[in-house]
Every structure is written in structure tokens, then in C-alpha cells.
């Protein structure tokens, strides 16, 4: 109670100003910058992994399999972006997580099973590249904390 | 396709996606609820909380995706037909 009175005493006209006189909306914006940075890093790491894995698959299997892998990885990047947008809107504009992402994934698998040029396994493993990117990011952040 | 195999595949596909969605569904609901409560308590940590939520949801949702893959393969590329 006394804290809120002190806050009002600092700047009674602006309800977003906290006890220390720091604009809380600015703090939230800075905090969200960290989230956008995380999203960007995950996207970049996924794309880097996609490029790194593409060439061994091309060499050891075939170009067709490698292109299947790239298709799956690209859908994985789109999926990660949709998940990031959903998490960003959660609690603000939306009260639940949507299921459009799973629709996108189901569409990809159905196309892969129906189209003769595509194979399910490389497309699915390509899709899972985003998980490898998350593991890489987690290990990276864990090692940087330990240092 | 043998009608017994076809009907068994459809039942298996329904069970695969249905059962695979139960656990992650409960987990995602709990995680999202706790994250929104955390943001309400500490708005200055919103970015960190949403970042952690993104990583955990990505891992949880992949469990549903495994079930979905099994069911779609059974329906559209059945290896037993």
C-alpha cells in the first residue's frame, strides 16, 4: 500500500512509472528485446545447421534426399516462427496456443507421402533440425553461464 | 488393402495421435499458465520467461508430433498394406 503511494508520489500523472522513477514499459521493451534476440538466434542456428547437414546428405545419399531434407528444415523454421509468434501473443492478444502449426506439419507429411518425389524420413528428420538448434543454443548458453 | 488391416490402421492412427496429445497437452497448459502468472508478477522478466516458454513448448510439442507422424504414416503410407 505504502509502495503504491510512493509510486504515485513520484509521478502521479504516469501510472507506468515505478518506485525508482524508471518507466516500466521501457523495461518490458528491453526484456522483450531479449526474446526477439532468442528467436533470431534460433532461426539463424537452424539455417546454419541446415546448410551444414545438406552437403553430407548430398554426398552420402543423393541430391533428391538432400533437397527433401532442406524442404523439411524450411518447414521447421516456419514452424518455429509460428510458435514464437504464438508465445509472444500469449496472455496479451490470445489466451490459448493455436494449432495451425500442427496443421502445417500434417500438410507437409501428407504431401511427402502422396508425392512420389518426396520421402517421409528425410523430410521429417529435416523438420527436426529446429530441435538440434535448440539443443545447440542451450549448450551454448549453459557453457557461457559456467564461464 | 485387407479390410482388417485397414480398420486396424485407422484405429491405431486415432489412438496414436489421441494418446500422444494427452501428456503434452497437460504439460503445455501448465507451463503456459505458470509463465503468464510469472509475467504478471514480474513484468520486467517478460522476455526471459517467454524465451524459456518457447524452448519448453518446442520440446513438448514434438512429443505430439511423433504421434502425429505415426498416425499420418499409417493413414497415407501404410507399410502393412
PDB file of C-alpha atoms in Angstrom:
ATOM      1  CA  UNK A   1       0.000   0.000   0.000  1.00  0.00           C
ATOM      2  CA  UNK A   2       2.775   2.407   1.013  1.00  0.00           C
ATOM      3  CA  UNK A   3       4.745   1.375  -2.082  1.00  0.00           C
ATOM      4  CA  UNK A   4       1.922   2.297  -4.427  1.00  0.00           C
ATOM      5  CA  UNK A   5       1.533   5.644  -2.655  1.00  0.00           C
ATOM      6  CA  UNK A   6       5.244   6.300  -3.109  1.00  0.00           C
ATOM      7  CA  UNK A   7       4.925   5.380  -6.785  1.00  0.00           C
ATOM      8  CA  UNK A   8       2.076   7.804  -7.233  1.00  0.00           C
ATOM      9  CA  UNK A   9       4.085  10.444  -5.410  1.00  0.00           C
ATOM     10  CA  UNK A  10       6.947  10.058  -7.901  1.00  0.00           C
ATOM     11  CA  UNK A  11       4.809  10.723 -10.922  1.00  0.00           C
ATOM     12  CA  UNK A  12       1.100  10.834 -10.297  1.00  0.00           C
ATOM     13  CA  UNK A  13       0.300  11.534 -13.949  1.00  0.00           C
ATOM     14  CA  UNK A  14       2.090   8.459 -15.316  1.00  0.00           C
ATOM     15  CA  UNK A  15       0.925   5.083 -13.941  1.00  0.00           C
ATOM     16  CA  UNK A  16       3.729   3.207 -15.808  1.00  0.00           C
ATOM     17  CA  UNK A  17       6.455   4.890 -13.718  1.00  0.00           C
ATOM     18  CA  UNK A  18       7.631   2.669 -10.849  1.00  0.00           C
ATOM     19  CA  UNK A  19       9.220   3.469  -7.446  1.00  0.00           C
ATOM     20  CA  UNK A  20      12.685   4.155  -8.856  1.00  0.00           C
ATOM     21  CA  UNK A  21      11.287   6.501 -11.443  1.00  0.00           C
ATOM     22  CA  UNK A  22      12.117   4.060 -14.286  1.00  0.00           C
ATOM     23  CA  UNK A  23       9.472   3.717 -16.969  1.00  0.00           C
ATOM     24  CA  UNK A  24       8.229   0.115 -16.609  1.00  0.00           C
ATOM     25  CA  UNK A  25       7.142  -0.071 -20.255  1.00  0.00           C
ATOM     26  CA  UNK A  26      10.756   0.667 -21.275  1.00  0.00           C
ATOM     27  CA  UNK A  27      11.965  -2.155 -19.016  1.00  0.00           C
ATOM     28  CA  UNK A  28       9.422  -4.527 -20.592  1.00  0.00           C
ATOM     29  CA  UNK A  29      10.526  -3.448 -24.082  1.00  0.00           C
ATOM     30  CA  UNK A  30      14.161  -4.142 -23.182  1.00  0.00           C
ATOM     31  CA  UNK A  31      13.090  -7.513 -21.779  1.00  0.00           C
ATOM     32  CA  UNK A  32      11.227  -8.361 -24.983  1.00  0.00           C
ATOM     33  CA  UNK A  33      14.320  -7.425 -26.995  1.00  0.00           C
ATOM     34  CA  UNK A  34      15.969 -10.450 -25.336  1.00  0.00           C
ATOM     35  CA  UNK A  35      13.101 -12.646 -26.541  1.00  0.00           C
ATOM     36  CA  UNK A  36      13.329 -11.357 -30.116  1.00  0.00           C
ATOM     37  CA  UNK A  37      17.080 -11.945 -29.992  1.00  0.00           C
ATOM     38  CA  UNK A  38      16.468 -15.557 -28.879  1.00  0.00           C
ATOM     39  CA  UNK A  39      14.038 -16.106 -31.755  1.00  0.00           C
ATOM     40  CA  UNK A  40      16.521 -14.636 -34.243  1.00  0.00           C
ATOM     41  CA  UNK A  41      19.388 -16.761 -32.856  1.00  0.00           C
ATOM     42  CA  UNK A  42      17.327 -19.956 -33.067  1.00  0.00           C
ATOM     43  CA  UNK A  43      16.376 -19.170 -36.659  1.00  0.00           C
ATOM     44  CA  UNK A  44      19.978 -18.454 -37.661  1.00  0.00           C
ATOM     45  CA  UNK A  45      21.316 -21.598 -35.910  1.00  0.00           C
ATOM     46  CA  UNK A  46      18.622 -23.715 -37.628  1.00  0.00           C
ATOM     47  CA  UNK A  47      19.542 -22.296 -41.042  1.00  0.00           C
ATOM     48  CA  UNK A  48      23.271 -22.830 -40.359  1.00  0.00           C
ATOM     49  CA  UNK A  49      22.645 -26.453 -39.328  1.00  0.00           C
ATOM     50  CA  UNK A  50      20.521 -26.920 -42.452  1.00  0.00           C
ATOM     51  CA  UNK A  51      23.372 -25.738 -44.688  1.00  0.00           C
ATOM     52  CA  UNK A  52      25.955 -27.816 -42.751  1.00  0.00           C
ATOM     53  CA  UNK A  53      23.864 -31.031 -42.930  1.00  0.00           C
ATOM     54  CA  UNK A  54      22.788 -30.506 -46.574  1.00  0.00           C
ATOM     55  CA  UNK A  55      26.199 -31.297 -48.073  1.00  0.00           C
ATOM     56  CA  UNK A  56      26.908 -34.602 -46.211  1.00  0.00           C
ATOM     57  CA  UNK A  57      23.409 -35.813 -47.122  1.00  0.00           C
ATOM     58  CA  UNK A  58      24.046 -34.881 -50.776  1.00  0.00           C
ATOM     59  CA  UNK A  59      27.418 -36.690 -50.739  1.00  0.00           C
ATOM     60  CA  UNK A  60      26.375 -39.855 -48.854  1.00  0.00           C
ATOM     61  CA  UNK A  61      22.823 -40.223 -50.247  1.00  0.00           C
ATOM     62  CA  UNK A  62      21.618 -38.160 -53.224  1.00  0.00           C
ATOM     63  CA  UNK A  63      20.647 -34.642 -54.247  1.00  0.00           C
ATOM     64  CA  UNK A  64      16.979 -35.629 -54.136  1.00  0.00           C
ATOM     65  CA  UNK A  65      17.280 -36.774 -50.493  1.00  0.00           C
ATOM     66  CA  UNK A  66      19.224 -33.616 -49.617  1.00  0.00           C
ATOM     67  CA  UNK A  67      16.507 -31.434 -51.172  1.00  0.00           C
ATOM     68  CA  UNK A  68      13.898 -33.394 -49.205  1.00  0.00           C
ATOM     69  CA  UNK A  69      15.882 -32.611 -46.085  1.00  0.00           C
ATOM     70  CA  UNK A  70      16.015 -28.888 -46.979  1.00  0.00           C
ATOM     71  CA  UNK A  71      12.242 -28.835 -47.504  1.00  0.00           C
ATOM     72  CA  UNK A  72      11.681 -30.332 -44.039  1.00  0.00           C
ATOM     73  CA  UNK A  73      14.152 -27.933 -42.412  1.00  0.00           C
ATOM     74  CA  UNK A  74      12.496 -24.935 -44.101  1.00  0.00           C
ATOM     75  CA  UNK A  75       9.092 -26.000 -42.794  1.00  0.00           C
ATOM     76  CA  UNK A  76      10.749 -26.403 -39.369  1.00  0.00           C
ATOM     77  CA  UNK A  77      11.937 -22.769 -39.498  1.00  0.00           C
ATOM     78  CA  UNK A  78       8.406 -21.602 -40.395  1.00  0.00           C
ATOM     79  CA  UNK A  79       7.011 -23.774 -37.574  1.00  0.00           C
ATOM     80  CA  UNK A  80       9.464 -22.231 -35.085  1.00  0.00           C
ATOM     81  CA  UNK A  81       8.480 -18.738 -36.229  1.00  0.00           C
ATOM     82  CA  UNK A  82       4.772 -19.529 -35.802  1.00  0.00           C
ATOM     83  CA  UNK A  83       5.460 -20.942 -32.322  1.00  0.00           C
ATOM     84  CA  UNK A  84       7.436 -17.810 -31.422  1.00  0.00           C
ATOM     85  CA  UNK A  85       4.593 -15.554 -32.588  1.00  0.00           C
ATOM     86  CA  UNK A  86       2.067 -17.593 -30.604  1.00  0.00           C
ATOM     87  CA  UNK A  87       4.198 -17.448 -27.425  1.00  0.00           C
ATOM     88  CA  UNK A  88       4.660 -13.689 -27.925  1.00  0.00           C
ATOM     89  CA  UNK A  89       0.893 -13.132 -28.143  1.00  0.00           C
ATOM     90  CA  UNK A  90       0.074 -15.498 -25.262  1.00  0.00           C
ATOM     91  CA  UNK A  91      -1.548 -13.595 -22.410  1.00  0.00           C
ATOM     92  CA  UNK A  92      -1.857 -10.392 -24.491  1.00  0.00           C
ATOM     93  CA  UNK A  93      -3.996 -10.956 -27.570  1.00  0.00           C
ATOM     94  CA  UNK A  94      -4.598 -14.702 -27.277  1.00  0.00           C
ATOM     95  CA  UNK A  95      -5.472 -16.823 -24.275  1.00  0.00           C
ATOM     96  CA  UNK A  96      -4.534 -20.167 -25.832  1.00  0.00           C
ATOM     97  CA  UNK A  97      -1.915 -21.614 -28.152  1.00  0.00           C
ATOM     98  CA  UNK A  98      -3.149 -22.188 -31.695  1.00  0.00           C
ATOM     99  CA  UNK A  99      -2.958 -25.455 -33.616  1.00  0.00           C
ATOM    100  CA  UNK A 100      -2.143 -24.034 -37.068  1.00  0.00           C
ATOM    101  CA  UNK A 101       1.460 -25.193 -36.591  1.00  0.00           C
ATOM    102  CA  UNK A 102       0.409 -28.833 -36.369  1.00  0.00           C
ATOM    103  CA  UNK A 103      -1.738 -28.295 -39.483  1.00  0.00           C
ATOM    104  CA  UNK A 104       1.349 -27.070 -41.340  1.00  0.00           C
ATOM    105  CA  UNK A 105       3.309 -30.117 -40.211  1.00  0.00           C
ATOM    106  CA  UNK A 106       0.473 -32.526 -41.132  1.00  0.00           C
ATOM    107  CA  UNK A 107       0.237 -30.885 -44.581  1.00  0.00           C
ATOM    108  CA  UNK A 108       3.982 -31.371 -45.084  1.00  0.00           C
ATOM    109  CA  UNK A 109       3.829 -35.081 -44.160  1.00  0.00           C
ATOM    110  CA  UNK A 110       0.732 -35.677 -46.311  1.00  0.00           C
ATOM    111  CA  UNK A 111       2.428 -34.023 -49.312  1.00  0.00           C
ATOM    112  CA  UNK A 112       5.578 -36.097 -48.632  1.00  0.00           C
ATOM    113  CA  UNK A 113       3.589 -39.339 -48.573  1.00  0.00           C
ATOM    114  CA  UNK A 114       1.485 -38.557 -51.635  1.00  0.00           C
ATOM    115  CA  UNK A 115       4.156 -37.053 -53.916  1.00  0.00           C
ATOM    116  CA  UNK A 116       6.457 -39.666 -55.462  1.00  0.00           C
ATOM    117  CA  UNK A 117       9.484 -37.315 -55.477  1.00  0.00           C
ATOM    118  CA  UNK A 118       9.403 -36.889 -51.695  1.00  0.00           C
ATOM    119  CA  UNK A 119      10.332 -39.335 -48.931  1.00  0.00           C
ATOM    120  CA  UNK A 120       8.862 -39.142 -45.453  1.00  0.00           C
ATOM    121  CA  UNK A 121      12.021 -39.860 -43.451  1.00  0.00           C
ATOM    122  CA  UNK A 122      14.356 -37.109 -44.786  1.00  0.00           C
ATOM    123  CA  UNK A 123      11.534 -34.569 -44.691  1.00  0.00           C
ATOM    124  CA  UNK A 124      10.696 -35.477 -41.080  1.00  0.00           C
ATOM    125  CA  UNK A 125      14.346 -35.509 -39.976  1.00  0.00           C
ATOM    126  CA  UNK A 126      14.813 -32.157 -41.706  1.00  0.00           C
ATOM    127  CA  UNK A 127      11.861 -30.802 -39.776  1.00  0.00           C
ATOM    128  CA  UNK A 128      13.548 -31.856 -36.515  1.00  0.00           C
ATOM    129  CA  UNK A 129      16.570 -29.618 -37.287  1.00  0.00           C
ATOM    130  CA  UNK A 130      14.991 -26.889 -35.145  1.00  0.00           C
ATOM    131  CA  UNK A 131      15.296 -29.200 -32.127  1.00  0.00           C
ATOM    132  CA  UNK A 132      19.002 -29.626 -32.792  1.00  0.00           C
ATOM    133  CA  UNK A 133      19.233 -25.820 -32.969  1.00  0.00           C
ATOM    134  CA  UNK A 134      17.549 -25.548 -29.546  1.00  0.00           C
ATOM    135  CA  UNK A 135      19.988 -28.096 -28.091  1.00  0.00           C
ATOM    136  CA  UNK A 136      22.946 -26.166 -29.581  1.00  0.00           C
ATOM    137  CA  UNK A 137      21.594 -22.875 -28.189  1.00  0.00           C
ATOM    138  CA  UNK A 138      21.010 -24.407 -24.723  1.00  0.00           C
ATOM    139  CA  UNK A 139      24.527 -25.896 -24.579  1.00  0.00           C
ATOM    140  CA  UNK A 140      25.964 -22.564 -25.755  1.00  0.00           C
ATOM    141  CA  UNK A 141      24.128 -20.555 -23.104  1.00  0.00           C
ATOM    142  CA  UNK A 142      24.959 -23.150 -20.424  1.00  0.00           C
ATOM    143  CA  UNK A 143      28.685 -23.013 -21.183  1.00  0.00           C
ATOM    144  CA  UNK A 144      28.646 -19.186 -21.274  1.00  0.00           C
ATOM    145  CA  UNK A 145      26.981 -19.132 -17.808  1.00  0.00           C
ATOM    146  CA  UNK A 146      29.627 -21.510 -16.413  1.00  0.00           C
ATOM    147  CA  UNK A 147      32.416 -19.286 -17.771  1.00  0.00           C
TER     148      UNK A 147
ATOM    149  CA  UNK B   1      -5.842 -53.392 -48.754  1.00  0.00           C
ATOM    150  CA  UNK B   2      -7.175 -56.084 -46.435  1.00  0.00           C
ATOM    151  CA  UNK B   3     -10.204 -54.605 -44.593  1.00  0.00           C
ATOM    152  CA  UNK B   4      -8.912 -55.910 -41.233  1.00  0.00           C
ATOM    153  CA  UNK B   5      -5.555 -54.193 -41.758  1.00  0.00           C
ATOM    154  CA  UNK B   6      -7.299 -51.021 -42.943  1.00  0.00           C
ATOM    155  CA  UNK B   7      -9.607 -50.843 -39.920  1.00  0.00           C
ATOM    156  CA  UNK B   8      -6.781 -51.709 -37.501  1.00  0.00           C
ATOM    157  CA  UNK B   9      -4.629 -48.973 -39.072  1.00  0.00           C
ATOM    158  CA  UNK B  10      -7.355 -46.362 -38.681  1.00  0.00           C
ATOM    159  CA  UNK B  11      -7.905 -47.337 -35.018  1.00  0.00           C
ATOM    160  CA  UNK B  12      -4.142 -47.320 -34.394  1.00  0.00           C
ATOM    161  CA  UNK B  13      -3.802 -43.893 -36.045  1.00  0.00           C
ATOM    162  CA  UNK B  14      -6.574 -42.468 -33.870  1.00  0.00           C
ATOM    163  CA  UNK B  15      -5.038 -43.963 -30.719  1.00  0.00           C
ATOM    164  CA  UNK B  16      -1.527 -42.767 -31.649  1.00  0.00           C
ATOM    165  CA  UNK B  17      -2.450 -39.122 -32.101  1.00  0.00           C
ATOM    166  CA  UNK B  18      -5.006 -39.126 -29.272  1.00  0.00           C
ATOM    167  CA  UNK B  19      -2.763 -40.682 -26.643  1.00  0.00           C
ATOM    168  CA  UNK B  20       0.286 -38.696 -27.778  1.00  0.00           C
ATOM    169  CA  UNK B  21      -1.616 -35.433 -27.288  1.00  0.00           C
ATOM    170  CA  UNK B  22      -2.692 -36.057 -23.660  1.00  0.00           C
ATOM    171  CA  UNK B  23       0.642 -35.635 -21.872  1.00  0.00           C
ATOM    172  CA  UNK B  24       1.995 -32.679 -23.873  1.00  0.00           C
ATOM    173  CA  UNK B  25      -1.434 -31.021 -23.702  1.00  0.00           C
ATOM    174  CA  UNK B  26      -1.421 -31.093 -19.903  1.00  0.00           C
ATOM    175  CA  UNK B  27       2.238 -30.050 -19.806  1.00  0.00           C
ATOM    176  CA  UNK B  28       1.768 -27.150 -22.214  1.00  0.00           C
ATOM    177  CA  UNK B  29      -1.265 -25.906 -20.324  1.00  0.00           C
ATOM    178  CA  UNK B  30       0.608 -25.974 -17.014  1.00  0.00           C
ATOM    179  CA  UNK B  31       3.726 -24.339 -18.461  1.00  0.00           C
ATOM    180  CA  UNK B  32       1.779 -21.574 -20.241  1.00  0.00           C
ATOM    181  CA  UNK B  33      -0.360 -20.843 -17.175  1.00  0.00           C
ATOM    182  CA  UNK B  34       2.656 -20.626 -14.888  1.00  0.00           C
ATOM    183  CA  UNK B  35       4.516 -18.458 -17.414  1.00  0.00           C
ATOM    184  CA  UNK B  36       1.635 -15.973 -17.714  1.00  0.00           C
ATOM    185  CA  UNK B  37       1.366 -15.869 -13.904  1.00  0.00           C
ATOM    186  CA  UNK B  38       5.121 -15.243 -13.702  1.00  0.00           C
ATOM    187  CA  UNK B  39       4.893 -12.398 -16.244  1.00  0.00           C
ATOM    188  CA  UNK B  40       2.048 -10.850 -14.223  1.00  0.00           C
ATOM    189  CA  UNK B  41       4.214 -10.970 -11.071  1.00  0.00           C
ATOM    190  CA  UNK B  42       7.429  -9.806 -12.757  1.00  0.00           C
ATOM    191  CA  UNK B  43       6.729  -7.861 -15.955  1.00  0.00           C
ATOM    192  CA  UNK B  44      10.389  -6.840 -16.177  1.00  0.00           C
ATOM    193  CA  UNK B  45      11.355 -10.516 -16.725  1.00  0.00           C
ATOM    194  CA  UNK B  46       8.837 -10.995 -19.549  1.00  0.00           C
ATOM    195  CA  UNK B  47      11.435 -11.651 -22.253  1.00  0.00           C
ATOM    196  CA  UNK B  48      13.270 -14.275 -20.203  1.00  0.00           C
ATOM    197  CA  UNK B  49      10.044 -16.053 -19.219  1.00  0.00           C
ATOM    198  CA  UNK B  50       8.690 -16.063 -22.786  1.00  0.00           C
ATOM    199  CA  UNK B  51      12.064 -17.316 -24.074  1.00  0.00           C
ATOM    200  CA  UNK B  52      12.082 -20.223 -21.643  1.00  0.00           C
ATOM    201  CA  UNK B  53       8.450 -20.957 -22.507  1.00  0.00           C
ATOM    202  CA  UNK B  54       9.299 -21.029 -26.225  1.00  0.00           C
ATOM    203  CA  UNK B  55      12.065 -23.582 -25.670  1.00  0.00           C
ATOM    204  CA  UNK B  56       9.961 -25.821 -23.411  1.00  0.00           C
ATOM    205  CA  UNK B  57       6.913 -25.674 -25.714  1.00  0.00           C
ATOM    206  CA  UNK B  58       9.063 -26.611 -28.707  1.00  0.00           C
ATOM    207  CA  UNK B  59      10.237 -29.724 -26.893  1.00  0.00           C
ATOM    208  CA  UNK B  60       6.809 -30.634 -25.536  1.00  0.00           C
ATOM    209  CA  UNK B  61       5.035 -30.188 -28.852  1.00  0.00           C
ATOM    210  CA  UNK B  62       7.479 -32.506 -30.576  1.00  0.00           C
ATOM    211  CA  UNK B  63       6.033 -35.377 -28.499  1.00  0.00           C
ATOM    212  CA  UNK B  64       2.647 -34.717 -30.096  1.00  0.00           C
ATOM    213  CA  UNK B  65       4.363 -34.524 -33.464  1.00  0.00           C
ATOM    214  CA  UNK B  66       5.817 -38.026 -33.055  1.00  0.00           C
ATOM    215  CA  UNK B  67       2.307 -39.432 -32.561  1.00  0.00           C
ATOM    216  CA  UNK B  68       1.041 -37.376 -35.480  1.00  0.00           C
ATOM    217  CA  UNK B  69       3.768 -38.761 -37.761  1.00  0.00           C
ATOM    218  CA  UNK B  70       2.870 -42.348 -36.807  1.00  0.00           C
ATOM    219  CA  UNK B  71      -0.806 -41.750 -37.480  1.00  0.00           C
ATOM    220  CA  UNK B  72      -0.195 -39.971 -40.812  1.00  0.00           C
ATOM    221  CA  UNK B  73       2.150 -42.723 -41.980  1.00  0.00           C
ATOM    222  CA  UNK B  74      -0.439 -45.355 -41.020  1.00  0.00           C
ATOM    223  CA  UNK B  75      -3.126 -43.463 -42.931  1.00  0.00           C
ATOM    224  CA  UNK B  76      -1.247 -42.312 -46.044  1.00  0.00           C
ATOM    225  CA  UNK B  77       1.796 -44.600 -46.404  1.00  0.00           C
ATOM    226  CA  UNK B  78       0.791 -47.756 -44.617  1.00  0.00           C
ATOM    227  CA  UNK B  79       3.738 -50.200 -44.562  1.00  0.00           C
ATOM    228  CA  UNK B  80       1.402 -53.179 -43.893  1.00  0.00           C
ATOM    229  CA  UNK B  81      -0.806 -52.753 -46.960  1.00  0.00           C
TER     230      UNK B  81
END
